[in-house]
CSV table of C-alpha atoms and ligand atoms in Angstrom, one decimal:
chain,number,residue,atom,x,y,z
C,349,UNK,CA,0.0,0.0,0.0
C,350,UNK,CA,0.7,3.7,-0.4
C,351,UNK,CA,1.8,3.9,3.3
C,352,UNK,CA,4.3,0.7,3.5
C,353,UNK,CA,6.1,1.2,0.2
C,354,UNK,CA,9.3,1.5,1.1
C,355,UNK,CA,10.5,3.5,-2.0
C,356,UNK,CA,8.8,6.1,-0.8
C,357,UNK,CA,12.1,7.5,0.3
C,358,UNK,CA,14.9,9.5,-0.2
C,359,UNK,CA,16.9,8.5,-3.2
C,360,UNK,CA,20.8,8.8,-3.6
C,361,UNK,CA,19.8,10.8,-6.9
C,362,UNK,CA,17.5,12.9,-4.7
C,363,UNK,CA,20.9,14.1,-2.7
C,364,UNK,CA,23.3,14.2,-5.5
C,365,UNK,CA,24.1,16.3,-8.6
C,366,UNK,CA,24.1,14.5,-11.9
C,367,UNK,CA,25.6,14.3,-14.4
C,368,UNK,CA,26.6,17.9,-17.0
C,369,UNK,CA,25.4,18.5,-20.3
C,370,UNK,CA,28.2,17.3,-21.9
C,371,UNK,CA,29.0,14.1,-20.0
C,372,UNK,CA,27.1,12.0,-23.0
C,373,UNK,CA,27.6,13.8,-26.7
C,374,UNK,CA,25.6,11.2,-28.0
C,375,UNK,CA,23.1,10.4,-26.1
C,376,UNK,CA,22.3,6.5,-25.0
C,377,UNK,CA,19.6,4.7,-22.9
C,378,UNK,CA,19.3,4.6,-19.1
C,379,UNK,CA,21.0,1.7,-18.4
C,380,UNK,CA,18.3,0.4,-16.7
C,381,UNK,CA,17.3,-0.5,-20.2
C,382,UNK,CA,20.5,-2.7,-20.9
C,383,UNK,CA,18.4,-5.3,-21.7
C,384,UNK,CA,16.6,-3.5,-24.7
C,385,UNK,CA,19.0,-5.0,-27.2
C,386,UNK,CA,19.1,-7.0,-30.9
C,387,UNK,CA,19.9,-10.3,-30.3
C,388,UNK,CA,20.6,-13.0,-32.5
C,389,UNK,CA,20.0,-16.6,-32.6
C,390,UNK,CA,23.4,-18.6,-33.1
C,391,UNK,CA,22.7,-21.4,-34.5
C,392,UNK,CA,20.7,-19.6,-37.5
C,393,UNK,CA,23.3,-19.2,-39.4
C,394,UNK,CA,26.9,-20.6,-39.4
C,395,UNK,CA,29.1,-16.8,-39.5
C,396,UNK,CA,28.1,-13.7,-37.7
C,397,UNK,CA,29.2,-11.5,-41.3
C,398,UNK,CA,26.2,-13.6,-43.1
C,399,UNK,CA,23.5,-13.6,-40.2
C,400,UNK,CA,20.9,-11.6,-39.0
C,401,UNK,CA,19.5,-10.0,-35.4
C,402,UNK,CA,16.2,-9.0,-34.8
C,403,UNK,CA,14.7,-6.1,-33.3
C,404,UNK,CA,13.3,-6.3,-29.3
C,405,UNK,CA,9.4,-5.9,-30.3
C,406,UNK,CA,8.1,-6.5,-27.0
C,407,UNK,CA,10.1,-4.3,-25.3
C,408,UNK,CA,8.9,-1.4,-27.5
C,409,UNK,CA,5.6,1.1,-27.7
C,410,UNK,CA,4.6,3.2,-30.5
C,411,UNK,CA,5.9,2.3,-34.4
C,412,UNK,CA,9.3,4.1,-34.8
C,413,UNK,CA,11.5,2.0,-34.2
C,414,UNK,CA,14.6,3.3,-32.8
C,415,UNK,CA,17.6,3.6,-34.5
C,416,UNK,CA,20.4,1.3,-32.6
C,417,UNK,CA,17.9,-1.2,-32.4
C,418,UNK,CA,16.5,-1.8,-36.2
C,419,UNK,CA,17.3,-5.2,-37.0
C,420,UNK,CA,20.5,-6.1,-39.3
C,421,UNK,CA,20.5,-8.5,-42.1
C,422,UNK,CA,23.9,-8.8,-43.7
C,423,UNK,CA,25.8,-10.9,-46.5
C,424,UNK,CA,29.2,-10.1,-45.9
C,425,UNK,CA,29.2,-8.0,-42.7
C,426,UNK,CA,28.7,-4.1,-42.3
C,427,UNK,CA,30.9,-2.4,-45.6
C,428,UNK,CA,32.8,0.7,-44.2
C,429,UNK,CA,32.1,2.9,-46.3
C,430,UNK,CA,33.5,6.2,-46.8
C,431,UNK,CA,31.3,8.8,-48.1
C,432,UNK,CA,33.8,10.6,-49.5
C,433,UNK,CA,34.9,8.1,-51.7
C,434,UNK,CA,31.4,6.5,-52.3
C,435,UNK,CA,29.6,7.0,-55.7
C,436,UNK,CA,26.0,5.9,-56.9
C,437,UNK,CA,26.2,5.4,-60.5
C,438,UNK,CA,23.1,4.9,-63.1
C,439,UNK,CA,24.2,3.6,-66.2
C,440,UNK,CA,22.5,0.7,-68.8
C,441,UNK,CA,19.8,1.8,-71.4
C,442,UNK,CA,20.1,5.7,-70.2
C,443,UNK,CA,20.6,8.7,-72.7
C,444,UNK,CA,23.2,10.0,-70.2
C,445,UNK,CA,25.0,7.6,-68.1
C,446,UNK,CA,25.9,9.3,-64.5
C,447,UNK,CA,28.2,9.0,-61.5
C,448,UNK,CA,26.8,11.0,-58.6
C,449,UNK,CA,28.5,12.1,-55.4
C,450,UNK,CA,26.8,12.1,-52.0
C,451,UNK,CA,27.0,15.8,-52.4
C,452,UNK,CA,25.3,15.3,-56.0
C,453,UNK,CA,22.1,13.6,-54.5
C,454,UNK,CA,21.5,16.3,-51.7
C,455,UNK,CA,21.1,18.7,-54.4
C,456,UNK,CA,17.4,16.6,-55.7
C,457,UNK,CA,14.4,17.8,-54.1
C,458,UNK,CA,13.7,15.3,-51.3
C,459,UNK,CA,11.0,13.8,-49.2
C,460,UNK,CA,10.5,12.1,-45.8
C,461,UNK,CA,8.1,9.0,-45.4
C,462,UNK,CA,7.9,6.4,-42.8
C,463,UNK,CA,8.0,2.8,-44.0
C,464,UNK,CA,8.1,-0.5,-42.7
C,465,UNK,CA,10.9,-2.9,-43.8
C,466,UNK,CA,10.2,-6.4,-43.4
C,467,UNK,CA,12.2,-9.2,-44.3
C,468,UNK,CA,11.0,-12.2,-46.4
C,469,UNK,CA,12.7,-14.7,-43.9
C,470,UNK,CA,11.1,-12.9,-41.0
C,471,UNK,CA,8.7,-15.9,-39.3
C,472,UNK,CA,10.1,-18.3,-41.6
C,473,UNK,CA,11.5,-20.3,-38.9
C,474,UNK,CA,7.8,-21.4,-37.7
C,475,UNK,CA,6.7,-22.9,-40.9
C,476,UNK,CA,6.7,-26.8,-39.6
C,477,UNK,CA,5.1,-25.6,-36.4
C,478,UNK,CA,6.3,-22.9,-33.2
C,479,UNK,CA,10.2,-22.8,-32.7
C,480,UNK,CA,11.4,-19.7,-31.7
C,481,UNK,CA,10.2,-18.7,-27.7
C,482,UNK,CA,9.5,-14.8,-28.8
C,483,UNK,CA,8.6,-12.1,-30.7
C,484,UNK,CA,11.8,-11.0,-31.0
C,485,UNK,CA,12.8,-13.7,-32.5
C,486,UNK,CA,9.4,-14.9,-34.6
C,487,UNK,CA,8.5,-11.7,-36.1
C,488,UNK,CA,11.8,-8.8,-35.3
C,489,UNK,CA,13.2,-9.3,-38.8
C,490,UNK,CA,11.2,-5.5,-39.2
C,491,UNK,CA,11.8,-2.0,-38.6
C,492,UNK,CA,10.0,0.8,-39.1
C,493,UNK,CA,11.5,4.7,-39.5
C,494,UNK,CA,11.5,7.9,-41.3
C,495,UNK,CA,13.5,7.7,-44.3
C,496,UNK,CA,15.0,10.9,-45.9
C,497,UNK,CA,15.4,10.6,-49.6
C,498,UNK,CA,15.3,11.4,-53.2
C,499,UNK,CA,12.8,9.8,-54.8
C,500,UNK,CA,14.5,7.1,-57.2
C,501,UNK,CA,12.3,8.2,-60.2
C,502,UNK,CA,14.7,11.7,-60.4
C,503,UNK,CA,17.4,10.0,-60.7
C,504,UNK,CA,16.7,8.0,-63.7
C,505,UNK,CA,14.6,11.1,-65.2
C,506,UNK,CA,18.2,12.7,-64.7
C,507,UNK,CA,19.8,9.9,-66.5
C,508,UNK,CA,16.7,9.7,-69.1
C,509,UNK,CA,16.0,6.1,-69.0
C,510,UNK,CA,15.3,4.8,-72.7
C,511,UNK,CA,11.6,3.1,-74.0
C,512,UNK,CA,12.7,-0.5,-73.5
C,513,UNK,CA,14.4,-0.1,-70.3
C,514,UNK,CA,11.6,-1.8,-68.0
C,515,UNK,CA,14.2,-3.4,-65.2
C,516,UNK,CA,16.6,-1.8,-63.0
C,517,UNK,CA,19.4,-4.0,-61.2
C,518,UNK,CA,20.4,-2.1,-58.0
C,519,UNK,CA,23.7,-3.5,-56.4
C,520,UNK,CA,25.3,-2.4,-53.1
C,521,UNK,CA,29.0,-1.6,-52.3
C,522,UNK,CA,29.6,-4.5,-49.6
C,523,UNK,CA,31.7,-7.3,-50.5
C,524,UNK,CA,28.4,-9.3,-51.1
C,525,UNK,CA,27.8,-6.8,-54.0
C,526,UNK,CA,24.5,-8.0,-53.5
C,527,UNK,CA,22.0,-7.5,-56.3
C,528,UNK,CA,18.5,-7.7,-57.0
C,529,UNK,CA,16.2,-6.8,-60.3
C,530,UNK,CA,13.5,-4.0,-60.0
C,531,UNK,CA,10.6,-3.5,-62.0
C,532,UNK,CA,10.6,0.2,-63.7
C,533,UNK,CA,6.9,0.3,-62.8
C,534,UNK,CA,8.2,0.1,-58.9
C,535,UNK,CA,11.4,2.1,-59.3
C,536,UNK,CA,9.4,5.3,-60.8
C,537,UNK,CA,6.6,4.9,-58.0
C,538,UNK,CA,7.5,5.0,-54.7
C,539,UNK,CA,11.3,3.9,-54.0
C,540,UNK,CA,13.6,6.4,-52.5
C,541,UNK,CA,17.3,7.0,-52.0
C,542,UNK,CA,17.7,7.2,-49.0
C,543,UNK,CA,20.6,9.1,-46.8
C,544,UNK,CA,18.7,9.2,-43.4
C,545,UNK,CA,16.8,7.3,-40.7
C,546,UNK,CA,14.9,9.0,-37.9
C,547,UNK,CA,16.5,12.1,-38.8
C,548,UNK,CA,19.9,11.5,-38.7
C,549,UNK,CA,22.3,9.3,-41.1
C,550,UNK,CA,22.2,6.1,-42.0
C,551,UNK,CA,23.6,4.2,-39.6
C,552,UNK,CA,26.6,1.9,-41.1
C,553,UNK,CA,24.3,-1.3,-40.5
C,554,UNK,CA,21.5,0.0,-42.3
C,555,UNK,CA,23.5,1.2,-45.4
C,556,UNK,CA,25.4,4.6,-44.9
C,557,UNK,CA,25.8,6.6,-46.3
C,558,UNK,CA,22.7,5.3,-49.0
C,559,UNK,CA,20.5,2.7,-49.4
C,560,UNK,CA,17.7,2.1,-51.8
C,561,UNK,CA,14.3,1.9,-49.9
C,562,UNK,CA,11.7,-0.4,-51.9
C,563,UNK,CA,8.0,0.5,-49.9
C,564,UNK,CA,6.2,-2.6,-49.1
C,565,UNK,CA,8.5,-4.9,-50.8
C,566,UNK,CA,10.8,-7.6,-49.1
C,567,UNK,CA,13.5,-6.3,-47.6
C,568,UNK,CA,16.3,-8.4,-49.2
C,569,UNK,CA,15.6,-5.6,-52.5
C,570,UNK,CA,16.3,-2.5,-50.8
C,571,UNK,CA,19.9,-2.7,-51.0
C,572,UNK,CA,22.5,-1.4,-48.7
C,573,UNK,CA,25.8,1.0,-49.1
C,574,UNK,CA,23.6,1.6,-52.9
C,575,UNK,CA,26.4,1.9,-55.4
C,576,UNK,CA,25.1,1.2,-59.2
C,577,UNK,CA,21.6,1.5,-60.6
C,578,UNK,CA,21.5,-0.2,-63.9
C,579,UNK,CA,19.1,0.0,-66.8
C,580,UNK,CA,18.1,-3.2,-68.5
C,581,UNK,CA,15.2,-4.8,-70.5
C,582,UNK,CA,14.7,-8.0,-67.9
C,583,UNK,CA,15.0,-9.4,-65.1
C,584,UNK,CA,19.0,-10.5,-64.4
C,585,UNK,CA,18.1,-13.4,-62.4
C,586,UNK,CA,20.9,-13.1,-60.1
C,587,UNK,CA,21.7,-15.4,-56.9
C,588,UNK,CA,18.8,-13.3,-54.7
C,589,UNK,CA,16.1,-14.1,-56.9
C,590,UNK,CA,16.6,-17.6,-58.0
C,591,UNK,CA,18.5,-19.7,-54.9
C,592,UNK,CA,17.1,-17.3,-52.8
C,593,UNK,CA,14.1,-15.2,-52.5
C,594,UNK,CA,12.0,-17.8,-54.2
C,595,UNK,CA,9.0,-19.9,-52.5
C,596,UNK,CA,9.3,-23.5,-53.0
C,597,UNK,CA,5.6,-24.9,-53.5
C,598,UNK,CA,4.3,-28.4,-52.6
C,599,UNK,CA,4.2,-29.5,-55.8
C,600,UNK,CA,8.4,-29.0,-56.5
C,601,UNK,CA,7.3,-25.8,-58.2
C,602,UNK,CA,8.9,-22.4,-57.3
C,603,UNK,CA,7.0,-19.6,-56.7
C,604,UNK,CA,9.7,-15.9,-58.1
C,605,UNK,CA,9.2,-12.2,-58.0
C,606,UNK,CA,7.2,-12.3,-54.6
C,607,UNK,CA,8.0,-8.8,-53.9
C,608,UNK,CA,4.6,-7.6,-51.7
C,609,UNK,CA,5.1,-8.0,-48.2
C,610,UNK,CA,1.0,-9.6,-47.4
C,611,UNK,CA,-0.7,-7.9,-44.5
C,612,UNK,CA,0.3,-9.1,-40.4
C,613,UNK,CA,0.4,-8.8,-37.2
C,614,UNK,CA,1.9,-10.1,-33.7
C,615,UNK,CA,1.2,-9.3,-30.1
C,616,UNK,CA,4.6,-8.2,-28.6
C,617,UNK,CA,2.9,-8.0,-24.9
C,618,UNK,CA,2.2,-10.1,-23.2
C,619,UNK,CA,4.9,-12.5,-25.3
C,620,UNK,CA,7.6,-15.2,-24.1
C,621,UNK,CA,9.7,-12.4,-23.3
C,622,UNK,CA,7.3,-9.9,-21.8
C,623,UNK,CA,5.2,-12.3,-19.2
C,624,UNK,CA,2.0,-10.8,-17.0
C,625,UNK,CA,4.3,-10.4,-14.0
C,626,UNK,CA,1.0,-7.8,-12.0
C,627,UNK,CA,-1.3,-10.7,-11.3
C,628,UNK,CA,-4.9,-10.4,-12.6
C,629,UNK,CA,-6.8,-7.7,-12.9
C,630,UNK,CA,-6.3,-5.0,-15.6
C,631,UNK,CA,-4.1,-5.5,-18.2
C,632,UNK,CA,-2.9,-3.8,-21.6
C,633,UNK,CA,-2.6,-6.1,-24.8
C,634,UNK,CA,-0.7,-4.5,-27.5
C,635,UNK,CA,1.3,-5.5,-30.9
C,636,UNK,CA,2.0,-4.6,-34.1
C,637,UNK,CA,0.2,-4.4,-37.5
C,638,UNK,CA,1.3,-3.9,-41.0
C,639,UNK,CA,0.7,-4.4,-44.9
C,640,UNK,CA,2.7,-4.1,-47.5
C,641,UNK,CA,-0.3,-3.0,-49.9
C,642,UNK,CA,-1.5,-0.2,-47.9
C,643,UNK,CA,-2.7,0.4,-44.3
C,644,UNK,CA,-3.8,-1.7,-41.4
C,645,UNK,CA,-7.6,-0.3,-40.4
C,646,UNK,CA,-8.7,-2.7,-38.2
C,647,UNK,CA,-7.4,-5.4,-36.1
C,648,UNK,CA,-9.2,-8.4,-34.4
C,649,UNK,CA,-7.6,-9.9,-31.2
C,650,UNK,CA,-8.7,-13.3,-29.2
C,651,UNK,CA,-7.5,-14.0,-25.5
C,652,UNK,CA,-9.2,-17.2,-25.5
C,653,UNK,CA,-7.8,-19.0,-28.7
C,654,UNK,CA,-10.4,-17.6,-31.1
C,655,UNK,CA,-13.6,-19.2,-29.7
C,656,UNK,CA,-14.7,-15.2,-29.4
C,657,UNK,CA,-12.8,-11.9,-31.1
C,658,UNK,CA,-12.9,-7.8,-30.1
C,659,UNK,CA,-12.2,-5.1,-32.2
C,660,UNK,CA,-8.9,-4.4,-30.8
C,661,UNK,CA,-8.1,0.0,-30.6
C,662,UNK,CA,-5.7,1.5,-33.1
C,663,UNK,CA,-3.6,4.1,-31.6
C,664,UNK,CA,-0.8,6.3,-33.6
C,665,UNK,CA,-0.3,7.1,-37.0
C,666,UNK,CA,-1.7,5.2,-39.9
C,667,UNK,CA,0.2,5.7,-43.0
C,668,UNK,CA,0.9,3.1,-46.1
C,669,UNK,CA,3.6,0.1,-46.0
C,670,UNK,CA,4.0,1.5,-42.2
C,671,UNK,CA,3.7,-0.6,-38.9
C,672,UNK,CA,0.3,0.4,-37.1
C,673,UNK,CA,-0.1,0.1,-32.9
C,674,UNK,CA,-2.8,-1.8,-31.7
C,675,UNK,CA,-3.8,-2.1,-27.9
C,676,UNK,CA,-7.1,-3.9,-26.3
C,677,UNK,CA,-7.6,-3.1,-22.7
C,678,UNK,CA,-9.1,-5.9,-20.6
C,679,UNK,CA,-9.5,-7.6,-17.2
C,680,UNK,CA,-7.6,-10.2,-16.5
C,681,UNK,CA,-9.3,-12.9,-14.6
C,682,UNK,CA,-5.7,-15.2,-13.8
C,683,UNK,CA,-6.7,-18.0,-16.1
C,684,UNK,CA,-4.5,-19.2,-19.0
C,685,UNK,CA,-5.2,-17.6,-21.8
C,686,UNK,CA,-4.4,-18.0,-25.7
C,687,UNK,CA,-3.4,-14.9,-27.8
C,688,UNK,CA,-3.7,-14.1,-31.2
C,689,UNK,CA,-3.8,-11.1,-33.3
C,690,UNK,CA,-5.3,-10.9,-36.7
C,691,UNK,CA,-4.8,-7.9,-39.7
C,692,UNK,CA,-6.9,-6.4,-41.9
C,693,UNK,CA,-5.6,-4.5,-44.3
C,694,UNK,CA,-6.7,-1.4,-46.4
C,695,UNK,CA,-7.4,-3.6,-49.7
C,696,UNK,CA,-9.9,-6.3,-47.6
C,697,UNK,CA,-7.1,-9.0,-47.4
C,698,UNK,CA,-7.2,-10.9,-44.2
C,699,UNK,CA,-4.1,-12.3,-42.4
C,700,UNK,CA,-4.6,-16.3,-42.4
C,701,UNK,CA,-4.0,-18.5,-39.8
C,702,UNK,CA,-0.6,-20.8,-40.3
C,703,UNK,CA,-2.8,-23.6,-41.6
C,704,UNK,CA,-4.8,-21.8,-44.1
C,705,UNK,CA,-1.4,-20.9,-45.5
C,706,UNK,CA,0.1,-24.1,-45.2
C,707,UNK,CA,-3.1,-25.4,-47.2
C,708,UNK,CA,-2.1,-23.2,-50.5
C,709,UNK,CA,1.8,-23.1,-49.7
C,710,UNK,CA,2.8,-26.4,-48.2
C,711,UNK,CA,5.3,-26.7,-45.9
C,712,UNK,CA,8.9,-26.3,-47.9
C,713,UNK,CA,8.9,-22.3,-47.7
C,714,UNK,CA,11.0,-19.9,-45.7
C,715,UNK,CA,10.0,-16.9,-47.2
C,716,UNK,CA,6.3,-14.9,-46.7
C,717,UNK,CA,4.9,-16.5,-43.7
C,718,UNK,CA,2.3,-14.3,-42.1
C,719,UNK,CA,0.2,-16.4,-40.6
C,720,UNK,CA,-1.9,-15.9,-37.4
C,721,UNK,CA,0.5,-15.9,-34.3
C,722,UNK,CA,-0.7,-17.8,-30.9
C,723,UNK,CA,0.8,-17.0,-27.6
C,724,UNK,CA,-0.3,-19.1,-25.0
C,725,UNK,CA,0.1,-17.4,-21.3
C,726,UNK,CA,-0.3,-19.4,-17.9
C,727,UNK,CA,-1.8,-19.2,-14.9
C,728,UNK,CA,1.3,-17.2,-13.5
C,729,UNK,CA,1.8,-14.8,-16.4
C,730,UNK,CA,4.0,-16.8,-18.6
C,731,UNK,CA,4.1,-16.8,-22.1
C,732,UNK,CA,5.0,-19.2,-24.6
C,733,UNK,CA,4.7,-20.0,-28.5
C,734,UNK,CA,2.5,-22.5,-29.2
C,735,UNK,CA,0.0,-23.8,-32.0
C,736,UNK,CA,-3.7,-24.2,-31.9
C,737,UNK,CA,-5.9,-25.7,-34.9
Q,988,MTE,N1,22.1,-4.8,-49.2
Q,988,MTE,C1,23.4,-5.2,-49.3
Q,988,MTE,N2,24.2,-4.5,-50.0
Q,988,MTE,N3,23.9,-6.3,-48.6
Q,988,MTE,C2,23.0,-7.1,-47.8
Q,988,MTE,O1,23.5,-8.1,-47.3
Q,988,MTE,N4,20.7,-7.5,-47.1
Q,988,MTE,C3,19.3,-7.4,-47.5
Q,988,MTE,C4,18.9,-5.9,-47.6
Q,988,MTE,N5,19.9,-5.2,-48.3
Q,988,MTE,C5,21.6,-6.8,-47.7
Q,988,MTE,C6,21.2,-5.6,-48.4
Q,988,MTE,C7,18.3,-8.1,-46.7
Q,988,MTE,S1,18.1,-9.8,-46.9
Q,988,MTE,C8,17.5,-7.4,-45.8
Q,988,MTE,S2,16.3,-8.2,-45.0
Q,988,MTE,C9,17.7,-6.0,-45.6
Q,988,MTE,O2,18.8,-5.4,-46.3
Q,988,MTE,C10,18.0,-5.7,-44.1
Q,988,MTE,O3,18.1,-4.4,-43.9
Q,988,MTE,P1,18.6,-3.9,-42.4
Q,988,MTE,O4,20.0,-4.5,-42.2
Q,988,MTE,O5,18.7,-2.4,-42.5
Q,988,MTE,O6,17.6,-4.4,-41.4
Q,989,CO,CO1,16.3,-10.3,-45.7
């Protein structure tokens, strides 16, 4: 109660000066928050320079997500690049073949938008049934900020692209060089190159000093450290979309060019990693909501494995190709419970459940899960992944 609590005291930091304005030039969290971190999951992948980390969903509110904490994806490691010495250059069927500075691109009109990035892997460890004990770690291969950019279709009006130039090859300066074929219908509508995040530059994980962003799309195509922009009448059919990139069906068949990220959604709390730790009584639900087609209007949530669903409460912004914040506010009664989230996005689509999508995709795929997510949560508050039919 109110008059036993014995932090109701004096504080060292009541008694003390703190710390000057200076002490931390660039700022950093309380570290009471040391445990806000990416993590990865080692035995994903066999080197740390070809790997990923994921973002710590349920330990964050709102959409943006903040910039030390966006998730990384890399081929061959983080390139170093030096701006100085970096050039972007657009060359292929163009009337005038360029090489532009950083300085170069500052000087194209430029807009800010917020965007989801997603990638295609993300949840693609949970297609034979639940593996990873998160949502960090089923569904943090996404980030969401404010890019700064010039819109990509300048760039090749600057270099005048020619009638039959209807693909675009985009290849980044890591050792990777990784590449990937764009169609010219994408690259003149919404794509940007960027040179910030959140305000402030690139950081060197996400693709300073430039990156390509690709709105909506899977996020192996908007390549990193962007150094050449190509002009060409197909596809190139490089490593990223062939090996790669590509969703095996049941039938031996691979599905290519699934470039849309579909519409989903996770509850990041409660999770594995973010129990009920207050006992019963009232509670906030909350998780994350996006489409790659458009925006996320409404979404249904179930605390008792979808025998009944509420309209959960949408609360932030609500842009296209951005994550959306959902919350439903309820009374917890100290029974298990069985969580699940389900998107609906601006074009009527519907996220499935796993099986629906097993049903038309089999079993075989990494790439473009988004099926319905349970949590299952215990008596004491403890969370866990789990499967329902
Ligand atoms: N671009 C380059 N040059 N090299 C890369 O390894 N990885 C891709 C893409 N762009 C990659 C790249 C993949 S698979 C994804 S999911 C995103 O970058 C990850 O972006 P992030 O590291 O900013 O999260
Ligand atoms: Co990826």
């Amino acid at each position: 109660s109110a008059q036993t609590d014995p932090a109701i005291a004096i504080h060292p930091w009541m008694q003390e000066l703190g710390d000057g304005v200076d002490a931390a030039p660039y700022g950093m969290p309380s570290p009471h928050e040391a445990d806000v971190k990416r993590r990865t999951v080692e035995w994903l992948t066999a080197d740390p320079v070809s790997s990923i980390n994921f973002t710590p969903l349920h330990d964050l509110d709102g959409t943006i997500t903040p910039n030390g904490l966006c998730f990384e994806r890399h081929h061959s490691g983080v390139a170093r690049v030096d701006p100085a010495q970096h050039r972007l250059m657009i060359h292929g069927l163009v009337d005038k073949p360029l090489v532009l500075t950083m300085e170069d691109l500052k000087r194209f009109p430029r807009q800010n938008h917020v965007y989801f990035l997603e990638c295609a892997a993300n949840s693609g460890m949970e297609w034979r049934g639940s593996q990873l004990n998160g949502c960090q770690f089923t569904h943090g291969m996404i980030h969401n900020v404010m890019y700064t950019g010039v819109p990509l279709r300048l760039v090749l009006e600057e270099a005048g692209v020619k009638p039959e130039g209807k693909w675009l090859l985009a290849e980044g300066a890591d050792a990777a060089a990784m590449t990937r074929s764009i169609p010219m219908e994408k690259a003149l509508d919404d794509c940007l190159v960027a040179f910030k995040m959140n305000g402030e530059a690139l950081r060197p994980e996400q693709g300073y000093p430039v990156r390509l962003v690709v709105p909506g799309w899977e996020g192996n195509m908007w390549v990193k450290w962007l150094r050449r922009l190509e002009v060409g009448d197909q596809p190139w059919h490089h490593r990223e979309e062939t090996s790669k990139y590509t969703d095996l069906m049941a039938d031996g068949v691979a599905r290519r060019f699934t470039w849309e990220m579909d519409a989903k959604s996770v509850i990041t709390s409660p999770s594995p990693q973010a129990p009920i730790t207050h006992g019963p009584g009232p509670t906030v639900l909350t998780g994350l909501a996006w489409s790659g087609r458009g925006t996320i209007p409404r979404v249904d949530v179930t605390i008792d494995g979808g025998i009944t669903w509420q309209e959960a409460r949408m609360d932030g912004p609500s842009t296209p190709k951005a994550l959306h914040r959902f919350y439903y506010d309820f009374e917890w009664d100290g029974k298990p419970l069985l969580l699940q989230s389900r998107a609906h996005d601006s074009t009527g689509y519907v996220q499935p459940t796993k099986d629906a999508l097993r049903e038309i995709r089999g079993e075989n795929s990494i790439y473009h899960n988004n099926g319905i997510q349970t949590w299952a949560v215990d008596a004491d508050g403890k969370a866990e992944n789990v499967e329902i039919s």
